[in-house]
Short mmCIF file of C-alpha atoms in Angstrom, two decimals:
data_model
loop_
_atom_site.label_atom_id
_atom_site.label_comp_id
_atom_site.label_asym_id
_atom_site.label_seq_id
_atom_site.Cartn_x
_atom_site.Cartn_y
_atom_site.Cartn_z
CA UNK A 1 24.66 -0.72 0.65
CA UNK A 2 25.18 0.76 -3.35
CA UNK A 3 22.47 0.05 -5.32
CA UNK A 4 20.84 1.68 -8.39
CA UNK A 5 16.51 2.69 -8.97
CA UNK A 6 14.85 1.76 -11.68
CA UNK A 7 15.82 4.55 -14.00
CA UNK A 8 19.63 3.97 -13.05
CA UNK A 9 20.44 6.17 -10.59
CA UNK A 10 22.88 5.40 -7.89
CA UNK A 11 22.36 5.56 -4.40
CA UNK A 12 23.64 4.63 -0.79
CA UNK A 13 21.70 3.45 2.02
CA UNK A 14 23.79 3.57 5.24
CA UNK A 15 23.15 4.81 8.53
CA UNK A 16 21.00 8.13 9.75
CA UNK A 17 24.10 10.60 11.09
CA UNK A 18 24.65 13.52 13.17
CA UNK A 19 24.76 15.40 10.01
CA UNK A 20 22.62 14.39 8.25
CA UNK A 21 19.94 14.97 10.75
CA UNK A 22 18.55 19.10 9.70
CA UNK A 23 18.70 16.82 5.86
CA UNK A 24 15.95 14.74 7.02
CA UNK A 25 14.03 17.44 9.55
CA UNK A 26 13.38 19.10 6.17
CA UNK A 27 12.60 16.50 3.81
CA UNK A 28 9.90 15.45 6.70
CA UNK A 29 7.85 19.43 6.74
CA UNK A 30 8.72 19.08 2.96
CA UNK A 31 6.06 16.31 3.38
CA UNK A 32 3.82 16.54 6.18
CA UNK A 33 3.50 20.00 6.08
CA UNK A 34 5.15 20.15 10.13
CA UNK A 35 8.32 21.40 11.53
CA UNK A 36 9.61 18.49 14.00
CA UNK A 37 12.72 19.31 15.52
CA UNK A 38 12.52 18.11 18.64
CA UNK A 39 11.41 14.87 17.80
CA UNK A 40 13.34 14.40 15.18
CA UNK A 41 16.33 15.67 17.57
CA UNK A 42 14.97 12.49 20.28
CA UNK A 43 14.73 10.42 17.06
CA UNK A 44 18.56 10.32 16.52
CA UNK A 45 18.85 9.98 19.79
CA UNK A 46 17.60 6.57 20.35
CA UNK A 47 17.74 5.76 17.28
CA UNK A 48 20.40 6.87 15.54
CA UNK A 49 23.83 5.42 15.04
CA UNK A 50 24.28 1.82 15.09
CA UNK A 51 21.62 0.00 18.24
CA UNK A 52 20.89 -2.55 19.39
CA UNK A 53 17.69 -4.05 16.66
CA UNK A 54 17.12 -0.29 15.96
CA UNK A 55 17.14 1.56 12.92
CA UNK A 56 17.38 4.20 10.91
CA UNK A 57 18.61 4.00 7.95
CA UNK A 58 18.67 6.82 4.59
CA UNK A 59 19.09 6.61 0.71
CA UNK A 60 21.19 9.14 -0.70
CA UNK A 61 22.66 10.29 -4.74
CA UNK A 62 25.38 10.43 -5.94
CA UNK A 63 25.99 14.34 -5.02
CA UNK A 64 25.44 12.40 -1.26
CA UNK A 65 21.53 14.35 -1.93
CA UNK A 66 18.80 12.49 0.81
CA UNK A 67 16.31 10.41 -1.44
CA UNK A 68 14.43 8.57 1.57
CA UNK A 69 14.74 7.26 4.96
CA UNK A 70 13.28 5.47 7.00
CA UNK A 71 12.42 4.25 10.59
CA UNK A 72 12.32 0.90 13.11
CA UNK A 73 13.17 -1.53 15.71
CA UNK A 74 12.40 -4.73 17.05
CA UNK A 75 9.75 -5.00 19.21
CA UNK A 76 9.36 -8.56 21.56
CA UNK A 77 5.73 -9.24 23.67
CA UNK A 78 3.83 -5.61 23.62
CA UNK A 79 -0.08 -7.50 24.06
CA UNK A 80 1.35 -10.83 24.04
CA UNK A 81 3.65 -10.31 19.99
CA UNK A 82 7.08 -12.08 19.86
CA UNK A 83 9.50 -10.33 18.90
CA UNK A 84 8.86 -8.47 15.52
CA UNK A 85 9.78 -5.69 13.72
CA UNK A 86 8.68 -2.36 13.40
CA UNK A 87 8.54 0.51 10.52
CA UNK A 88 7.46 3.34 12.20
CA UNK A 89 8.34 6.26 10.18
CA UNK A 90 8.91 6.46 6.27
CA UNK A 91 9.39 9.38 3.08
CA UNK A 92 10.83 9.65 0.20
CA UNK A 93 11.26 11.92 -1.52
CA UNK A 94 9.06 13.30 -4.97
CA UNK A 95 12.35 13.00 -7.02
CA UNK A 96 12.40 9.43 -5.59
CA UNK A 97 9.41 7.56 -5.97
CA UNK A 98 9.02 5.40 -8.19
CA UNK A 99 12.24 4.80 -8.44
CA UNK A 100 13.19 1.39 -6.63
CA UNK A 101 14.92 4.21 -3.73
CA UNK A 102 11.84 3.21 -1.11
CA UNK A 103 10.93 -0.97 -2.05
CA UNK A 104 15.40 0.10 -1.19
CA UNK A 105 14.92 0.77 2.40
CA UNK A 106 12.18 -1.63 3.68
CA UNK A 107 14.57 -4.38 2.17
CA UNK A 108 17.65 -3.00 3.98
CA UNK A 109 15.55 -2.14 6.84
CA UNK A 110 14.05 -6.28 7.01
CA UNK A 111 17.81 -7.09 6.68
CA UNK A 112 18.40 -6.25 10.00
CA UNK A 113 15.09 -7.28 10.94
CA UNK A 114 15.95 -10.70 9.90
CA UNK A 115 19.53 -10.79 11.46
CA UNK A 116 17.33 -10.62 15.55
CA UNK A 117 15.60 -13.48 14.46
CA UNK A 118 12.52 -12.50 13.31
CA UNK A 119 9.75 -13.52 10.88
CA UNK A 120 7.35 -10.63 10.96
CA UNK A 121 7.01 -6.57 10.12
CA UNK A 122 4.00 -4.48 11.25
CA UNK A 123 3.43 -0.99 10.78
CA UNK A 124 1.01 1.48 11.38
CA UNK A 125 -0.47 3.77 9.02
CA UNK A 126 -3.17 6.33 8.21
CA UNK A 127 -6.23 4.53 6.31
CA UNK A 128 -6.31 8.68 4.78
CA UNK A 129 -2.58 8.31 3.51
CA UNK A 130 -2.84 6.31 0.52
CA UNK A 131 0.54 7.10 -0.74
CA UNK A 132 2.53 5.34 1.93
CA UNK A 133 -0.92 2.69 3.04
CA UNK A 134 -0.34 1.92 -1.46
CA UNK A 135 3.24 1.92 -0.60
CA UNK A 136 2.98 -0.83 2.01
CA UNK A 137 0.15 -3.28 0.38
CA UNK A 138 3.59 -3.03 -2.83
CA UNK A 139 5.80 -5.10 -0.27
CA UNK A 140 3.53 -7.49 0.60
CA UNK A 141 2.01 -6.56 4.01
CA UNK A 142 -1.77 -6.28 4.93
CA UNK A 143 -3.99 -6.57 7.21
CA UNK A 144 -2.56 -7.54 11.01
CA UNK A 145 -4.62 -9.95 12.90
CA UNK A 146 -3.82 -6.81 15.73
CA UNK A 147 -6.43 -3.45 14.83
CA UNK A 148 -5.42 -0.09 15.86
CA UNK A 149 -8.20 1.96 19.31
CA UNK A 150 -8.08 5.46 19.90
CA UNK A 151 -10.49 7.33 22.32
CA UNK A 152 -10.61 11.47 23.00
CA UNK A 153 -9.52 11.78 25.71
CA UNK A 154 -12.05 13.00 27.88
CA UNK A 155 -10.48 16.87 30.28
CA UNK B 1 -18.57 -7.52 0.58
CA UNK B 2 -19.88 -9.13 -1.87
CA UNK B 3 -19.15 -7.49 -5.01
CA UNK B 4 -20.84 -7.73 -7.99
CA UNK B 5 -20.52 -10.78 -10.96
CA UNK B 6 -18.85 -7.57 -13.33
CA UNK B 7 -16.82 -6.48 -11.37
CA UNK B 8 -15.71 -9.18 -10.06
CA UNK B 9 -14.95 -11.08 -14.05
CA UNK B 10 -13.92 -7.39 -14.39
CA UNK B 11 -10.56 -8.23 -12.18
CA UNK B 12 -10.27 -11.33 -13.19
CA UNK B 13 -10.09 -9.56 -16.63
CA UNK B 14 -7.15 -6.71 -16.70
CA UNK B 15 -5.23 -8.65 -13.65
CA UNK B 16 -5.62 -11.97 -16.56
CA UNK B 17 -4.53 -9.26 -19.13
CA UNK B 18 -2.51 -6.68 -16.64
CA UNK B 19 -0.15 -10.51 -15.74
CA UNK B 20 1.11 -10.14 -19.21
CA UNK B 21 0.53 -7.02 -21.38
CA UNK B 22 2.15 -7.75 -24.24
CA UNK B 23 -0.73 -11.62 -24.60
CA UNK B 24 -3.38 -11.16 -26.16
CA UNK B 25 -6.57 -13.23 -25.24
CA UNK B 26 -10.13 -13.65 -25.97
CA UNK B 27 -12.91 -13.24 -24.26
CA UNK B 28 -13.35 -16.89 -24.41
CA UNK B 29 -10.30 -17.55 -23.06
CA UNK B 30 -9.98 -15.60 -20.63
CA UNK B 31 -14.08 -16.72 -19.49
CA UNK B 32 -13.48 -20.44 -20.49
CA UNK B 33 -10.21 -20.22 -17.73
CA UNK B 34 -12.26 -18.37 -14.80
CA UNK B 35 -15.99 -20.24 -16.07
CA UNK B 36 -17.28 -17.21 -16.55
CA UNK B 37 -20.25 -15.62 -19.11
CA UNK B 38 -18.56 -15.07 -22.82
CA UNK B 39 -21.10 -12.09 -22.88
CA UNK B 40 -21.55 -11.64 -19.71
CA UNK B 41 -17.23 -10.80 -19.84
CA UNK B 42 -17.52 -9.38 -23.71
CA UNK B 43 -19.62 -6.58 -22.62
CA UNK B 44 -17.72 -5.75 -18.77
CA UNK B 45 -14.57 -5.86 -20.84
CA UNK B 46 -16.37 -3.35 -23.91
CA UNK B 47 -16.87 -0.91 -20.51
CA UNK B 48 -13.03 -1.47 -19.18
CA UNK B 49 -11.81 -0.49 -23.27
CA UNK B 50 -14.37 2.39 -23.46
CA UNK B 51 -12.79 3.51 -19.40
CA UNK B 52 -8.84 2.54 -21.49
CA UNK B 53 -7.56 -0.63 -19.13
CA UNK B 54 -7.81 -3.10 -21.94
CA UNK B 55 -7.82 -2.97 -25.98
CA UNK B 56 -9.62 -4.85 -28.84
CA UNK B 57 -7.19 -6.12 -31.59
CA UNK B 58 -8.92 -6.37 -34.62
CA UNK B 59 -7.91 -9.10 -36.88
CA UNK B 60 -6.97 -12.56 -37.02
CA UNK B 61 -5.66 -13.81 -33.34
CA UNK B 62 -6.57 -10.91 -32.93
CA UNK B 63 -7.93 -10.26 -29.34
CA UNK B 64 -8.36 -7.44 -26.03
CA UNK B 65 -4.76 -6.59 -24.17
CA UNK B 66 -3.62 -4.48 -21.50
CA UNK B 67 -3.32 -1.20 -22.11
CA UNK B 68 -3.80 0.68 -17.88
CA UNK B 69 -1.14 1.43 -15.93
CA UNK B 70 -1.05 -1.81 -13.42
CA UNK B 71 1.17 0.61 -10.64
CA UNK B 72 -1.95 3.55 -10.09
CA UNK B 73 -5.33 1.58 -11.12
CA UNK B 74 -6.34 0.16 -7.56
CA UNK B 75 -9.26 -1.95 -7.39
CA UNK B 76 -11.37 0.92 -5.87
CA UNK B 77 -10.79 1.94 -9.49
CA UNK B 78 -12.34 -0.90 -10.90
CA UNK B 79 -15.23 -1.13 -8.75
CA UNK B 80 -16.66 1.78 -9.03
CA UNK B 81 -16.58 1.48 -12.72
CA UNK B 82 -19.22 -1.83 -12.49
CA UNK B 83 -21.12 -0.92 -8.59
CA UNK B 84 -21.93 2.19 -6.80
CA UNK B 85 -19.54 2.67 -3.70
CA UNK B 86 -21.91 4.19 -1.20
CA UNK B 87 -21.65 4.54 2.15
CA UNK B 88 -23.82 4.98 4.90
CA UNK B 89 -23.95 7.99 5.64
CA UNK B 90 -24.99 8.66 1.41
CA UNK B 91 -27.44 6.42 1.03
CA UNK B 92 -30.87 6.92 1.41
CA UNK B 93 -32.01 8.47 5.55
CA UNK B 94 -33.17 5.28 7.32
CA UNK B 95 -35.81 5.03 10.35
CA UNK B 96 -34.47 5.91 13.17
CA UNK B 97 -31.51 7.09 12.47
CA UNK B 98 -31.44 10.77 14.30
CA UNK B 99 -31.62 9.01 16.69
CA UNK B 100 -28.81 7.67 19.65
CA UNK B 101 -28.98 4.36 18.40
CA UNK B 102 -29.40 5.32 14.35
CA UNK B 103 -26.43 7.28 14.99
CA UNK B 104 -23.89 5.25 17.17
CA UNK B 105 -25.12 2.37 14.55
CA UNK B 106 -24.29 4.54 11.84
CA UNK B 107 -20.81 5.76 13.39
CA UNK B 108 -20.29 1.16 13.56
CA UNK B 109 -20.67 0.54 9.90
CA UNK B 110 -18.31 4.21 9.28
CA UNK B 111 -15.26 2.46 11.27
CA UNK B 112 -16.37 -0.60 8.42
CA UNK B 113 -16.54 1.02 5.56
CA UNK B 114 -13.52 3.78 6.16
CA UNK B 115 -10.72 0.70 5.93
CA UNK B 116 -12.76 -1.76 3.59
CA UNK B 117 -12.71 1.73 1.41
CA UNK B 118 -9.74 1.99 2.56
CA UNK B 119 -8.55 -2.13 1.42
CA UNK B 120 -9.24 -1.70 -1.77
CA UNK B 121 -8.18 1.77 -3.19
CA UNK B 122 -4.20 1.08 -1.41
CA UNK B 123 -3.95 -2.28 -3.85
CA UNK B 124 -2.81 -2.11 -7.21
CA UNK B 125 -3.41 -3.81 -9.47
CA UNK B 126 0.50 -4.70 -9.65
CA UNK B 127 0.36 -5.10 -6.10
CA UNK B 128 -2.66 -8.01 -6.07
CA UNK B 129 -0.45 -9.76 -9.08
CA UNK B 130 2.35 -9.72 -6.77
CA UNK B 131 -1.35 -11.56 -4.77
CA UNK B 132 -2.11 -14.40 -6.85
CA UNK B 133 2.00 -14.85 -7.78
CA UNK B 134 2.51 -15.49 -3.60
CA UNK B 135 -1.23 -18.25 -4.18
CA UNK B 136 0.40 -20.04 -6.96
CA UNK B 137 3.80 -20.87 -4.74
#
């Protein structure tokens, strides 16, 4: 899918291949500060390629430089939730922010979810991660009737 | 949470003006639309002007126009100009706070406050205008 950013730079959105994995992992490491090679290998094995209802997409510029990525899948009947699209990862390189790259990735994965008849898209985000939360808000996301709960496991 | 009157006036004013940054509106025009006091709104607009969110345009046909960055300004940024966003842990100590029951109650209230703060801080004026647009349909 050929697109152009708000600063008129052309970019492309496509499915991640094995060759892209080091650049994707490096972008994540730059942003999160944590290297997770095993995690990225596992994500690629489960979500890479064209698997039914699963998406691992990237945005790259005309020079094949990685600008960002998004991951998600269609999930059904978890806690009685009808099928919905789940986004469980998105990152955009600082150079690509505020230029429409994140929005294009989000729209591309939503287009994929629609093909499966899904009408709702969900994600989970730390309320301390204001950048990502603001991004999802700007896409029209609001708090859902599901709430995430957790506890520390006693040893 | 109930926002104070000045905060609501400020949010209405910035959203109205930011919806068309080239347009100038008088305090009277904004006050009329939202059924709020012109005098009260005029004071609020002066405060918003000091923060660079709106600017007064002088002369015939003058008024106010939006001069901020709608993609960078959050609801919390505006709210904080008009009221103290106090958390239970930063407020005055209350009797019973140090008991296990008081500590548990504080923990629950802090959970509510964290979600409230994150919500206001993650919604920019630009996002809010999109939400307004959805209510117009």
